[in-house]
Amino acid sequence: MSKTLLALGSLLPSEMEELDRHFDVIKLWKEEDPEATLQAHKNEIQAILSRYDGKGVTRRMIEALPNLEMIAQFGVGVNNIDLTAAAERGISVTNTPDVLTADTADTALALLLAVSRRVCEADMFVRCGKWLNGAFPLGNTLQGKTVGILGLGRIGQAVARRCAAFDMDVLYNGPREKPDQPYTYCKSLREMADLSDYLILTCVGGPETEKVVDYDILEALGSKGFLINVARGSVVNQEDLLEALYNKNIAGAGLDVYDNEPHIPEALFAMDNVVLLPHIGSATIETRTVMGRLVIDNLLAYFNGEPLKTQVAA
Ligand code: 8YV
């Protein structure tokens, strides 16, 4: 008898077909009444396929599914899953690290270049025919500038390597110094913000980093500084960011992530010193394909009694 998989979001069509061959897949996002569907199938569901942009895997959901054994997250960040509730039940959780590191780091660099060289504004300038009336205002160079990276994990290190290749000085802050890394450790985020021209967020989301970038940090970054966020919206106090941008306490921001996605404060739409992306850090055909492959491989490994490929520590 095939196992029942509750899918809270989709993989690519060919990957969903593969899942359909191995599991009875409940595609919750297609259901008219998701709560009623969950209630009707609660005793059958043994695994969940989750995504950051899908329904959260809350304690309530975990507790409502008595036979749940495994949660396979499509993504590296797992702050949409109640890991404590999962651990209490001995439920295995997997994610998709490493395979998305390069693309997410590239997205940070795309934002870095876009805000400093005003790429989106410049594109609009040409399209609107304004070039005929004169030259575009000057941007800011990256070379010789200082970048502060919050969270020197896999993605942070990939960002650091790229920034070093742009001849930038690289600082980092995080819970501990990493002596094997060739970059300068700052003990405090405030000190790092103070020294940086660009502050790039690549840390984990969740309670330990909740709103650590607040007005004080943005003020330290200063009126010539730019904020880049490819981590989680929760890392930044969004109200403080809006105020700092509005008051020009910082020069600008490049954002891929927000509080309460995809609902973005409309105030941002009117600001020409921000570049706004719709959470596309890992969104390439190649990376999304291998992320989906890893999700499927973890699910199959679990139900074949084989070691999981990429298990999240309990
Ligand atoms: C999302 C991400 O998983 O990996 C992460 O943590 O935020 C992204 O890759 C992806 O957008 C699907 O929700």
Coordinates of C-alpha atoms and ligand atoms in Angstrom, one line a residue:
M1 CA 0.0 0.0 0.0
S2 CA 1.4 3.3 -0.9
K3 CA 2.2 5.9 1.8
T4 CA 0.3 9.2 2.0
L5 CA 2.3 12.4 1.4
L6 CA 0.8 15.7 2.3
A7 CA 2.3 18.3 -0.1
L8 CA 2.0 21.9 1.2
G9 CA 3.5 23.2 -2.1
S10 CA 4.6 22.0 -5.4
L11 CA 7.8 20.8 -6.9
L12 CA 8.4 21.0 -10.7
P13 CA 5.7 19.2 -12.8
S14 CA 8.0 16.2 -13.7
E15 CA 9.0 15.9 -10.0
M16 CA 5.3 15.9 -8.9
E17 CA 4.7 13.1 -11.4
E18 CA 7.5 11.1 -9.9
L19 CA 6.1 11.7 -6.4
D20 CA 2.6 10.6 -7.7
R21 CA 4.2 7.3 -8.8
H22 CA 5.6 6.6 -5.3
F23 CA 3.0 8.1 -2.9
D24 CA -0.7 9.0 -2.6
V25 CA -0.1 12.8 -2.7
I26 CA -2.5 15.2 -1.2
K27 CA -1.9 18.5 -2.9
L28 CA -3.2 20.8 -0.2
W29 CA -2.9 24.0 -2.1
K30 CA -5.3 22.7 -4.6
E31 CA -8.0 21.8 -2.1
E32 CA -11.0 24.1 -1.7
D33 CA -11.2 23.4 2.1
P34 CA -7.7 22.5 3.3
E35 CA -8.8 22.1 6.9
A36 CA -11.5 19.6 6.0
T37 CA -9.0 17.7 3.8
L38 CA -6.5 17.5 6.6
Q39 CA -9.2 16.3 9.0
A40 CA -10.3 13.6 6.5
H41 CA -6.8 12.2 5.9
K42 CA -5.2 12.9 9.3
N43 CA -4.6 9.2 10.1
E44 CA -3.1 8.3 6.7
I45 CA -0.5 11.1 6.4
Q46 CA 3.0 9.8 7.1
A47 CA 5.1 12.5 5.4
I48 CA 4.9 16.2 4.6
L49 CA 6.5 18.1 1.7
S50 CA 6.9 21.7 2.9
R51 CA 8.1 24.9 1.4
Y52 CA 8.8 28.3 3.0
D53 CA 6.2 29.9 0.8
G54 CA 3.5 27.3 1.6
K55 CA 1.4 26.7 4.7
G56 CA 3.6 26.6 7.9
V57 CA 4.2 23.2 9.6
T58 CA 3.0 24.3 13.0
R59 CA 2.7 22.4 16.2
R60 CA -1.0 22.3 15.7
M61 CA -0.5 20.6 12.3
I62 CA 2.1 18.2 13.7
E63 CA -0.1 17.2 16.6
A64 CA -3.1 16.8 14.4
L65 CA -1.3 14.1 12.3
P66 CA -0.8 11.0 14.6
N67 CA 1.1 9.0 12.0
L68 CA 3.4 11.7 10.7
E69 CA 7.0 10.4 10.6
M70 CA 8.9 12.7 8.2
I71 CA 9.0 16.3 7.0
A72 CA 10.9 17.0 3.8
Q73 CA 11.5 20.8 3.3
F74 CA 12.1 22.2 -0.1
G75 CA 14.6 24.9 0.9
V76 CA 17.5 25.3 3.3
G77 CA 15.8 27.5 5.9
V78 CA 13.4 25.6 8.1
N79 CA 11.9 28.4 10.3
N80 CA 8.4 27.6 8.9
I81 CA 8.6 24.3 10.7
D82 CA 8.1 23.9 14.4
L83 CA 11.2 21.8 14.9
T84 CA 10.6 21.4 18.7
A85 CA 7.2 19.9 18.1
A86 CA 8.7 17.6 15.4
A87 CA 11.6 16.5 17.7
E88 CA 9.2 15.8 20.6
R89 CA 7.5 13.3 18.3
G90 CA 10.8 11.9 16.9
I91 CA 9.8 13.1 13.4
S92 CA 12.7 13.3 11.0
V93 CA 13.2 16.6 9.1
T94 CA 15.2 17.1 6.0
N95 CA 16.1 20.2 4.0
T96 CA 18.0 21.1 0.8
P97 CA 21.3 22.8 1.8
D98 CA 24.4 23.3 -0.4
V99 CA 22.6 22.9 -3.7
L100 CA 21.2 26.5 -3.5
T101 CA 24.3 28.2 -2.0
A102 CA 25.7 29.6 -5.3
D103 CA 22.4 30.9 -6.6
T104 CA 21.5 32.6 -3.3
A105 CA 24.9 34.2 -3.1
D106 CA 24.5 35.3 -6.7
T107 CA 21.2 36.9 -5.8
A108 CA 22.9 38.9 -3.0
L109 CA 25.5 40.1 -5.5
A110 CA 22.8 41.0 -8.1
L111 CA 21.2 43.2 -5.4
L112 CA 24.6 44.6 -4.3
L113 CA 25.3 45.7 -7.9
A114 CA 21.8 46.8 -8.6
V115 CA 21.6 49.2 -5.6
S116 CA 25.2 50.5 -5.9
R117 CA 25.1 51.1 -9.7
R118 CA 21.3 51.9 -9.7
V119 CA 20.7 49.3 -12.4
C120 CA 16.9 49.2 -12.1
E121 CA 16.6 53.0 -12.1
A122 CA 19.0 53.3 -15.0
D123 CA 16.9 50.7 -17.0
M124 CA 13.8 52.8 -16.4
F125 CA 15.7 56.0 -17.3
V126 CA 16.5 54.5 -20.8
R127 CA 13.0 53.1 -21.3
C128 CA 11.3 56.4 -20.4
G129 CA 13.4 58.3 -23.0
K130 CA 15.1 60.4 -20.3
W131 CA 18.6 59.7 -21.7
L132 CA 17.8 62.1 -24.5
N133 CA 17.6 64.9 -21.9
G134 CA 20.9 64.2 -20.2
A135 CA 23.2 61.7 -18.5
F136 CA 22.1 59.4 -15.7
P137 CA 23.2 60.4 -12.1
L138 CA 26.4 58.7 -10.8
G139 CA 26.3 55.5 -8.8
N140 CA 28.7 54.1 -6.2
T141 CA 31.8 51.9 -6.8
L142 CA 32.2 48.5 -5.0
Q143 CA 36.0 48.3 -5.2
G144 CA 37.7 49.3 -2.0
K145 CA 34.4 49.4 -0.1
T146 CA 33.7 47.4 3.1
V147 CA 31.0 44.8 3.2
G148 CA 29.7 43.3 6.5
I149 CA 28.2 39.9 6.3
L150 CA 25.8 38.8 9.1
G151 CA 26.0 35.0 9.2
L152 CA 29.1 33.5 7.7
G153 CA 27.6 30.0 7.0
R154 CA 27.6 28.4 3.6
I155 CA 25.7 31.2 1.8
G156 CA 27.6 33.9 3.7
Q157 CA 30.9 32.4 2.7
A158 CA 29.9 32.2 -0.9
V159 CA 28.9 35.9 -0.7
A160 CA 32.2 36.7 0.9
R161 CA 34.2 35.0 -1.8
R162 CA 32.3 36.9 -4.5
C163 CA 32.7 40.3 -2.6
A164 CA 36.5 39.6 -2.3
A165 CA 36.6 39.0 -6.1
F166 CA 35.1 42.5 -6.4
D167 CA 38.0 43.9 -4.4
M168 CA 35.9 44.6 -1.3
D169 CA 37.1 44.3 2.3
V170 CA 35.0 41.7 4.0
L171 CA 33.9 41.7 7.6
Y172 CA 31.5 39.3 9.3
N173 CA 29.5 38.8 12.4
G174 CA 27.8 35.8 13.8
P175 CA 27.6 33.7 17.0
R176 CA 31.3 32.8 16.8
E177 CA 34.5 33.6 15.1
K178 CA 35.6 31.2 12.3
P179 CA 39.4 31.2 12.4
D180 CA 39.6 29.1 9.1
Q181 CA 38.0 32.0 7.2
P182 CA 40.2 34.8 5.8
Y183 CA 37.8 37.6 6.7
T184 CA 37.7 40.0 9.7
Y185 CA 35.4 39.0 12.5
C186 CA 33.5 41.7 14.3
K187 CA 32.3 40.9 17.8
S188 CA 29.2 43.0 17.5
L189 CA 26.7 43.6 14.7
R190 CA 26.6 47.3 15.6
E191 CA 30.4 47.6 15.3
M192 CA 30.3 45.8 11.9
A193 CA 27.4 48.0 10.7
D194 CA 29.4 51.1 11.7
L195 CA 32.4 50.0 9.7
S196 CA 30.5 48.7 6.6
D197 CA 29.4 50.4 3.4
Y198 CA 27.2 47.4 2.7
L199 CA 25.5 45.2 5.2
I200 CA 24.5 41.8 3.8
L201 CA 22.2 39.4 5.7
T202 CA 22.8 35.7 5.1
C203 CA 22.0 34.4 8.6
V204 CA 19.3 31.9 9.6
G205 CA 15.8 33.1 10.4
G206 CA 13.9 32.2 13.5
P207 CA 13.9 33.5 17.1
E208 CA 17.7 33.8 17.5
T209 CA 17.9 36.5 14.8
E210 CA 14.4 38.1 15.1
K211 CA 14.6 41.8 14.3
V212 CA 18.4 42.0 15.1
V213 CA 18.7 44.6 12.4
D214 CA 16.8 47.5 13.9
Y215 CA 16.9 51.3 13.7
D216 CA 20.1 51.5 15.8
I217 CA 21.9 49.1 13.4
L218 CA 20.6 51.0 10.4
E219 CA 21.8 54.3 11.8
A220 CA 25.2 52.7 12.4
L221 CA 25.3 51.6 8.7
G222 CA 24.7 55.3 8.0
S223 CA 23.4 57.6 5.3
K224 CA 25.9 56.2 2.7
G225 CA 25.3 52.6 3.6
F226 CA 23.2 50.0 1.9
L227 CA 21.3 47.0 3.3
I228 CA 21.0 43.7 1.4
N229 CA 18.7 40.9 2.7
V230 CA 18.6 37.4 1.2
A231 CA 18.1 35.7 4.6
R232 CA 14.6 36.2 6.1
G233 CA 12.4 39.2 6.5
S234 CA 12.2 38.5 10.2
V235 CA 15.9 39.4 10.7
V236 CA 15.0 43.1 10.0
N237 CA 12.6 45.3 11.9
Q238 CA 10.6 46.2 8.8
E239 CA 9.1 49.3 10.4
D240 CA 12.5 50.6 11.3
L241 CA 13.8 49.8 7.8
L242 CA 11.0 51.8 6.2
E243 CA 11.7 54.7 8.5
A244 CA 15.4 54.6 7.9
L245 CA 14.9 54.5 4.1
Y246 CA 12.3 57.3 4.2
N247 CA 14.5 59.5 6.4
K248 CA 17.6 58.6 4.3
N249 CA 19.3 57.3 7.4
I250 CA 20.6 54.7 5.0
A251 CA 21.3 55.1 1.3
G252 CA 19.2 52.3 0.1
A253 CA 18.3 48.6 0.3
G254 CA 18.2 45.5 -1.9
L255 CA 15.6 43.1 -0.6
D256 CA 14.7 39.5 -1.6
V257 CA 12.8 38.7 1.6
Y258 CA 10.2 40.5 3.7
D259 CA 7.9 40.0 6.6
N260 CA 4.6 38.4 5.6
E261 CA 5.6 37.6 2.0
P262 CA 4.2 38.2 -0.6
H263 CA 2.6 41.2 1.1
I264 CA 5.0 44.0 0.9
P265 CA 4.5 47.4 2.5
E266 CA 3.3 49.7 -0.3
A267 CA 5.6 52.5 1.0
L268 CA 8.5 50.6 -0.6
F269 CA 7.0 50.8 -4.0
A270 CA 7.4 54.5 -4.1
M271 CA 11.0 54.6 -3.0
D272 CA 13.7 54.8 -5.8
N273 CA 16.5 53.8 -3.4
V274 CA 15.3 50.2 -3.1
V275 CA 15.5 47.2 -5.3
L276 CA 12.7 44.7 -4.6
L277 CA 12.9 41.0 -5.6
P278 CA 10.1 38.4 -5.0
H279 CA 12.2 35.9 -2.9
I280 CA 14.1 34.5 -5.9
G281 CA 17.3 33.5 -4.0
S282 CA 17.2 29.9 -5.2
A283 CA 14.9 30.4 -8.2
T284 CA 16.8 29.0 -11.2
I285 CA 15.7 26.1 -13.2
E286 CA 18.9 24.2 -12.4
T287 CA 18.8 24.8 -8.6
R288 CA 15.1 24.3 -8.2
T289 CA 15.4 21.0 -10.1
V290 CA 18.2 19.7 -7.8
M291 CA 16.4 20.9 -4.7
G292 CA 13.3 18.9 -5.8
R293 CA 15.5 15.9 -6.6
L294 CA 16.9 16.1 -3.0
V295 CA 13.4 16.3 -1.5
I296 CA 12.3 13.2 -3.4
D297 CA 15.6 11.3 -2.6
N298 CA 15.1 12.1 1.1
L299 CA 11.5 10.9 1.1
L300 CA 12.4 7.7 -0.8
A301 CA 15.4 7.1 1.5
Y302 CA 13.2 7.4 4.6
F303 CA 10.6 5.0 3.4
N304 CA 13.2 2.5 2.1
G305 CA 14.9 2.5 5.5
E306 CA 18.0 4.1 4.0
P307 CA 20.1 7.0 5.6
L308 CA 18.6 10.4 4.9
K309 CA 20.6 12.6 2.5
T310 CA 20.4 15.9 4.4
Q311 CA 18.8 15.6 7.8
V312 CA 18.2 18.7 9.9
A313 CA 19.7 18.2 13.4
A314 CA 17.0 17.8 16.0
Ligands
8YV1 C1 12.7 28.8 -0.6 C2 14.5 29.6 0.7 O1 12.8 27.5 0.0 O2 16.0 27.7 0.8 C3 15.4 28.6 1.4 O3 15.5 28.7 2.7 O4 14.1 30.6 1.3 C4 14.1 29.4 -0.7 O5 15.0 28.6 -1.4 C5 12.1 28.6 -1.9 O6 11.8 29.9 -2.3 C6 10.8 27.9 -1.9 O7 9.9 28.3 -0.9

